[in-house]
Amino acid sequence: MDMLTIGAFAKASRLSPKALRLYDELELLRPARVDPETGYRYYAAEQLGQARLVAWLRRLGMPLARIRRVCALEPEPAAREIGAYWAEVEAETAARRDLAAFLVDQLSPSLRKDTTMLELRCSALSDTGLVREANQDSVHAGARVLAVADGCGPGGAPASTAAVRALTFLDDEPLSAGGVLNLLEDAVEGAARAVADLVPRYTTAGAPDGGTGSTLTAMVWTGSQLALVHIGDSRAYVLRDGGLFRITHDHTVVQSMIDEGRLTPEEAATHPQRAILLKALGIDTSAPDLRLQDVRAGDRYLLCSDGLSAVVPDEGIERLLASAPDPDAAVRALIGAANDAGGPDNVSCVVADVAEAARA
């Protein structure tokens, strides 16, 4: 067997020695022999084909975990896997293009004065699901406040209830776009205190409380904008111009791994740590996400617990939101879909339509 030093093999394969050492550690491309005394790596000339394949797949942007799968396949299945990956890239690129257009529209300053009066028409529904014995979710759809909270731990149900109740006073507050974020920030601090106050009640002597806390995803209507607050893995979406856009970012272990490129969204769906939160009321003191959301007549907003998003893919959510005639029909259809998928968790939804106000 012809053997090449790591330097010669790097030059022939057009991979750097540093990359070859990394691929060795990741078991993507193991050297044919390692000198037991010096640790120096030697490669067989027959490995050049695999080395070039790894380099090409990296240029495609394929994650290392998926490259490992491709390299383990025979040529024809490997070709199918690469084709499937590229189809996913094209679909994701199209979705990112739509999201970019949405963000450009969202962030562009408006040069026209829009005097159209808008109003919210909303509905909320929560369901225990088909597996859990109790419902630890809470929802609210009031005159101004829309909220979903998903409790966790032994005091999950009262924690989610306390989180939502801490915001509902804003239904009766006179709000302006300029001051709503300050009011909402104060309200969320109150929600965090309310949840934290519950922890001792659900802690047995000498034992931890098991992580009593709650997610919170809420929006407050000013009459022209929606103020958004988010912590945890409940979600907010907007259906606009026929496209569905997620406007929150999950505060979870697997989402952080996706952000770092260590995990694909497909791998995250079955990861054993997919339910572990990095941020939640009562569990973490980090500040929640807080911002203003511009709205348009015709927008349809969805707030939901992970009992929906974990079992119904975004494509299904988009289809159900787009086809429902009104918010009440939408929340019923979404919860029905979650239960049709097995209903493994409590599921809660708030749907709100932005519509032109009826003129007197």
Coordinates of C-alpha atoms in Angstrom, one line a residue:
M1 CA 0.0 0.0 0.0
D2 CA 1.4 3.4 -1.0
M3 CA 1.6 5.6 2.0
L4 CA 1.7 9.4 2.0
T5 CA 2.7 11.7 4.8
I6 CA 0.0 14.1 6.1
G7 CA 1.8 17.0 4.3
A8 CA 1.9 15.1 0.9
F9 CA -1.7 13.9 1.4
A10 CA -2.9 17.4 2.2
K11 CA -1.3 18.8 -1.0
A12 CA -2.8 16.0 -3.1
S13 CA -6.3 16.3 -1.6
R14 CA -6.3 20.1 -1.4
L15 CA -7.1 19.8 2.3
S16 CA -5.0 21.5 5.0
P17 CA -3.2 19.4 7.6
K18 CA -5.3 21.2 10.2
A19 CA -8.5 20.0 8.4
L20 CA -7.2 16.5 8.1
R21 CA -6.5 16.4 11.9
L22 CA -10.0 17.7 12.5
Y23 CA -11.6 15.1 10.2
D24 CA -9.6 12.4 12.0
E25 CA -11.0 13.5 15.4
L26 CA -14.5 13.6 13.9
E27 CA -14.0 10.1 12.4
L28 CA -14.7 11.5 8.9
L29 CA -11.3 10.6 7.5
R30 CA -9.1 8.4 9.6
P31 CA -5.4 8.0 8.6
A32 CA -4.3 4.6 7.3
R33 CA -1.6 4.4 9.9
V34 CA -0.4 6.5 12.9
D35 CA 3.2 6.1 14.1
P36 CA 2.9 4.8 17.7
E37 CA 6.0 6.7 18.8
T38 CA 5.6 10.1 17.0
G39 CA 1.9 10.1 16.5
Y40 CA 2.5 11.2 12.9
R41 CA -0.3 10.4 10.5
Y42 CA 0.1 8.5 7.2
Y43 CA -2.6 8.1 4.5
A44 CA -3.1 5.7 1.7
A45 CA -3.4 6.9 -1.9
E46 CA -6.7 5.1 -2.1
Q47 CA -8.1 7.6 0.5
L48 CA -7.8 10.6 -1.9
G49 CA -11.3 10.0 -3.3
Q50 CA -12.9 10.2 0.1
A51 CA -10.8 13.2 1.1
R52 CA -11.9 15.1 -2.0
L53 CA -15.5 14.1 -1.3
V54 CA -15.3 15.5 2.2
A55 CA -13.8 18.7 0.8
W56 CA -16.5 19.1 -1.8
L57 CA -19.3 18.4 0.7
R58 CA -17.8 21.0 3.1
R59 CA -17.9 23.5 0.2
L60 CA -21.6 22.7 -0.2
G61 CA -22.1 23.7 3.4
M62 CA -23.1 20.2 4.5
P63 CA -22.9 19.7 8.3
L64 CA -20.2 17.4 9.5
A65 CA -22.7 14.9 11.0
R66 CA -24.4 14.6 7.6
I67 CA -21.0 14.2 5.8
R68 CA -20.3 11.3 8.1
R69 CA -23.5 9.6 6.9
V70 CA -22.7 10.3 3.3
C71 CA -19.2 8.9 3.5
A72 CA -20.6 5.7 5.1
L73 CA -22.8 5.0 2.1
E74 CA -22.3 3.2 -1.2
P75 CA -22.1 5.6 -4.2
E76 CA -25.7 5.4 -5.3
P77 CA -27.3 5.9 -1.9
A78 CA -24.6 8.6 -1.2
A79 CA -25.7 10.4 -4.4
R80 CA -29.4 10.3 -3.3
E81 CA -28.4 11.6 0.1
I82 CA -26.6 14.6 -1.5
G83 CA -29.5 15.2 -3.8
A84 CA -31.9 15.2 -0.8
Y85 CA -29.6 17.6 1.1
W86 CA -29.5 20.0 -1.8
A87 CA -33.3 20.0 -2.2
E88 CA -33.5 21.0 1.5
V89 CA -30.9 23.8 1.0
E90 CA -33.0 25.2 -1.9
A91 CA -36.2 25.0 0.1
E92 CA -34.5 26.7 3.0
T93 CA -33.0 29.4 0.7
A94 CA -36.5 30.1 -0.6
A95 CA -37.8 30.4 3.0
R96 CA -34.9 32.6 3.9
R97 CA -35.6 34.8 0.9
D98 CA -39.2 35.2 2.0
L99 CA -38.0 36.0 5.5
A100 CA -35.5 38.6 4.2
A101 CA -38.3 40.3 2.3
F102 CA -40.5 40.2 5.4
L103 CA -37.7 41.8 7.5
V104 CA -36.9 44.4 5.0
D105 CA -40.6 45.4 5.0
Q106 CA -40.7 45.2 8.8
L107 CA -37.7 47.4 9.3
S108 CA -38.1 49.9 6.5
P109 CA -39.3 53.3 7.8
S110 CA -42.7 54.2 6.5
L111 CA -42.8 57.5 4.5
R112 CA -46.5 57.6 4.2
K113 CA -49.0 58.5 6.8
D114 CA -51.4 55.6 7.2
T115 CA -54.7 56.7 8.9
T116 CA -56.4 53.3 8.6
M117 CA -57.9 52.3 12.0
L118 CA -57.0 48.7 12.9
E119 CA -58.4 46.3 15.5
L120 CA -57.7 42.8 16.8
R121 CA -60.1 39.9 16.5
C122 CA -58.8 37.0 18.6
S123 CA -59.6 33.6 20.1
A124 CA -57.7 31.4 22.6
L125 CA -58.0 27.7 23.5
S126 CA -56.1 25.2 25.6
D127 CA -56.3 21.5 25.7
T128 CA -54.8 18.8 28.0
G129 CA -53.9 16.6 25.0
L130 CA -54.2 12.8 25.0
V131 CA -51.3 11.8 27.2
R132 CA -50.9 14.2 30.1
E133 CA -53.2 13.9 33.2
A134 CA -53.3 17.7 33.9
N135 CA -53.0 20.9 31.9
Q136 CA -50.0 23.1 32.9
D137 CA -50.6 25.6 30.1
S138 CA -52.4 28.9 30.4
V139 CA -53.8 31.2 27.7
H140 CA -55.3 34.7 27.5
A141 CA -56.9 36.7 24.7
G142 CA -58.2 40.0 26.0
A143 CA -58.9 43.5 24.8
R144 CA -55.1 44.2 24.4
V145 CA -53.2 41.2 25.8
L146 CA -52.5 37.9 24.0
A147 CA -50.5 35.4 26.0
V148 CA -49.5 31.7 26.1
A149 CA -47.5 30.2 29.1
D150 CA -46.4 26.6 29.5
G151 CA -45.6 25.6 33.0
C152 CA -43.0 23.1 34.0
G153 CA -42.1 21.2 37.2
P154 CA -44.4 20.2 40.1
G155 CA -45.8 23.7 40.2
G156 CA -46.2 24.2 36.5
A157 CA -49.9 24.9 36.3
P158 CA -50.0 27.7 39.0
A159 CA -46.7 29.0 37.5
S160 CA -48.2 29.5 34.0
T161 CA -51.4 30.9 35.5
A162 CA -49.4 33.4 37.6
A163 CA -47.3 34.4 34.6
V164 CA -50.3 35.2 32.4
R165 CA -52.2 37.0 35.2
A166 CA -49.3 39.3 35.8
L167 CA -49.9 40.7 32.3
T168 CA -53.7 40.9 32.1
F169 CA -53.9 44.3 33.9
L170 CA -52.6 45.8 30.6
D171 CA -55.9 45.0 29.0
D172 CA -57.3 48.1 30.9
E173 CA -54.2 50.4 30.6
P174 CA -54.1 53.3 28.2
L175 CA -51.1 52.3 26.0
S176 CA -49.0 54.1 23.4
A177 CA -46.3 52.6 21.2
G178 CA -43.7 54.8 22.8
G179 CA -44.4 53.6 26.4
V180 CA -45.7 50.1 26.0
L181 CA -42.3 48.4 26.1
N182 CA -41.5 49.9 29.5
L183 CA -44.9 48.9 30.8
L184 CA -44.5 45.4 29.4
E185 CA -41.0 45.0 30.9
D186 CA -42.3 46.0 34.3
A187 CA -45.2 43.5 33.9
V188 CA -42.8 40.7 33.0
E189 CA -40.7 41.4 36.0
G190 CA -43.9 41.1 38.1
A191 CA -44.6 37.8 36.3
A192 CA -41.1 36.5 37.2
R193 CA -41.6 37.4 40.8
A194 CA -45.0 35.8 40.9
V195 CA -43.5 32.5 39.5
A196 CA -40.5 32.7 41.8
D197 CA -42.8 33.1 44.8
L198 CA -44.5 29.8 44.0
V199 CA -41.2 27.7 44.1
P200 CA -41.1 27.2 47.9
R201 CA -44.6 25.8 47.9
Y202 CA -43.6 23.0 45.6
T203 CA -40.2 22.2 47.2
T204 CA -40.2 19.3 49.7
A205 CA -37.9 19.5 52.7
G206 CA -34.3 18.7 51.7
A207 CA -35.3 18.1 48.0
P208 CA -35.1 20.3 44.9
D209 CA -38.3 21.7 43.5
G210 CA -37.7 20.0 40.1
G211 CA -37.6 23.2 38.2
T212 CA -40.9 24.9 38.8
G213 CA -41.2 27.6 36.2
S214 CA -43.0 28.8 33.1
T215 CA -42.4 29.9 29.5
L216 CA -44.2 33.1 28.4
T217 CA -44.9 34.4 25.0
A218 CA -47.2 37.4 24.9
M219 CA -48.2 40.4 22.7
V220 CA -49.8 43.7 23.8
W221 CA -51.8 45.7 21.3
T222 CA -51.4 49.5 21.2
G223 CA -53.9 50.1 18.4
S224 CA -51.2 50.3 15.7
Q225 CA -48.4 47.9 16.8
L226 CA -47.9 44.8 18.9
A227 CA -45.3 44.7 21.7
L228 CA -43.8 41.2 22.0
V229 CA -42.2 39.6 25.0
H230 CA -40.8 36.1 24.9
I231 CA -38.9 33.7 27.1
G232 CA -38.8 29.9 26.8
D233 CA -39.9 27.7 23.9
S234 CA -43.5 28.7 23.3
R235 CA -43.7 30.5 20.0
A236 CA -45.2 33.4 18.0
Y237 CA -45.8 33.3 14.3
V238 CA -47.3 35.7 11.8
L239 CA -49.1 34.7 8.6
R240 CA -48.6 37.5 6.1
D241 CA -49.2 37.6 2.4
G242 CA -49.6 33.8 2.3
G243 CA -46.3 33.0 4.1
L244 CA -45.7 31.9 7.7
F245 CA -42.9 33.5 9.6
R246 CA -41.7 32.6 13.1
I247 CA -41.0 35.8 15.0
T248 CA -39.6 34.2 18.2
H249 CA -36.4 32.3 18.9
D250 CA -36.5 29.2 21.2
H251 CA -34.5 29.5 24.4
T252 CA -33.5 25.8 24.4
V253 CA -30.4 23.6 24.5
V254 CA -31.0 22.2 21.1
Q255 CA -31.7 25.6 19.5
S256 CA -28.4 26.8 20.8
M257 CA -26.7 23.8 19.3
I258 CA -28.4 24.5 16.0
D259 CA -27.2 28.2 16.2
E260 CA -23.7 26.9 16.7
G261 CA -23.9 24.5 13.8
R262 CA -23.5 21.5 16.0
L263 CA -27.0 20.1 15.2
T264 CA -29.4 20.2 12.3
P265 CA -33.1 21.1 12.7
E266 CA -33.9 17.5 11.7
E267 CA -31.5 16.1 14.4
A268 CA -32.9 18.5 17.0
A269 CA -36.5 17.1 16.5
T270 CA -35.4 13.8 18.1
H271 CA -32.6 14.9 20.3
P272 CA -32.9 13.6 23.9
Q273 CA -32.4 17.2 25.3
R274 CA -34.9 18.9 23.1
A275 CA -37.2 19.8 26.0
I276 CA -34.5 21.4 28.2
L277 CA -34.9 25.2 28.5
L278 CA -32.1 27.7 28.8
K279 CA -34.4 30.5 29.9
A280 CA -37.8 30.5 31.6
L281 CA -39.6 32.5 34.3
G282 CA -38.7 31.1 37.8
I283 CA -35.7 29.1 36.4
D284 CA -33.4 31.7 34.9
T285 CA -32.9 35.4 35.6
S286 CA -31.9 36.4 32.1
A287 CA -34.0 39.1 30.4
P288 CA -36.7 38.0 28.0
D289 CA -36.7 39.0 24.3
L290 CA -38.7 42.3 24.0
R291 CA -39.5 44.4 20.9
L292 CA -42.2 46.1 18.9
Q293 CA -43.8 44.4 15.9
D294 CA -45.3 46.4 13.1
V295 CA -48.6 45.1 11.8
R296 CA -50.7 45.2 8.6
A297 CA -54.4 44.7 8.0
G298 CA -54.7 41.0 7.0
D299 CA -52.0 39.7 9.3
R300 CA -52.9 36.7 11.4
Y301 CA -50.8 36.0 14.5
L302 CA -50.4 32.8 16.4
L303 CA -49.0 32.2 19.9
C304 CA -48.7 28.6 20.9
S305 CA -47.1 26.2 23.4
D306 CA -44.7 23.6 22.2
G307 CA -47.5 21.1 22.4
L308 CA -48.4 22.3 18.9
S309 CA -45.0 23.2 17.3
A310 CA -43.3 20.0 18.5
V311 CA -45.8 17.7 16.7
V312 CA -47.3 19.8 13.8
P313 CA -44.7 21.0 11.3
D314 CA -44.6 24.6 10.2
E315 CA -46.1 23.6 6.8
G316 CA -49.1 22.1 8.6
I317 CA -49.5 25.2 10.8
E318 CA -49.3 27.5 7.8
R319 CA -52.0 25.4 5.9
L320 CA -54.4 25.4 8.9
L321 CA -53.9 29.1 9.6
A322 CA -54.4 30.1 6.0
S323 CA -57.6 28.0 5.6
A324 CA -59.4 28.8 8.8
P325 CA -62.1 31.4 8.3
D326 CA -61.7 33.1 11.7
P327 CA -59.5 32.9 14.8
D328 CA -62.0 30.6 16.6
A329 CA -61.9 28.1 13.8
A330 CA -58.1 28.4 13.6
V331 CA -57.4 27.6 17.3
R332 CA -59.8 24.6 17.1
A333 CA -58.2 23.3 13.9
L334 CA -54.6 23.7 15.3
I335 CA -55.4 21.9 18.6
G336 CA -57.2 19.2 16.6
A337 CA -54.1 18.7 14.5
A338 CA -51.9 18.4 17.6
N339 CA -54.2 15.7 19.1
D340 CA -54.4 13.9 15.7
A341 CA -50.6 13.7 15.9
G342 CA -50.8 11.9 19.2
G343 CA -51.4 14.8 21.6
P344 CA -48.3 14.0 23.7
D345 CA -48.4 17.3 25.5
N346 CA -50.7 20.0 26.6
V347 CA -51.4 22.3 23.6
S348 CA -52.5 25.9 23.7
C349 CA -53.1 28.5 21.0
V350 CA -54.0 32.1 20.6
V351 CA -54.9 33.4 17.1
A352 CA -55.4 37.1 16.4
D353 CA -56.4 38.8 13.1
V354 CA -55.5 42.4 12.4
A355 CA -58.4 43.9 10.6
E356 CA -59.6 47.3 9.5
A357 CA -61.9 48.7 12.2
A358 CA -65.5 49.0 11.2
R359 CA -66.4 52.6 10.5
A360 CA -69.3 54.2 12.3

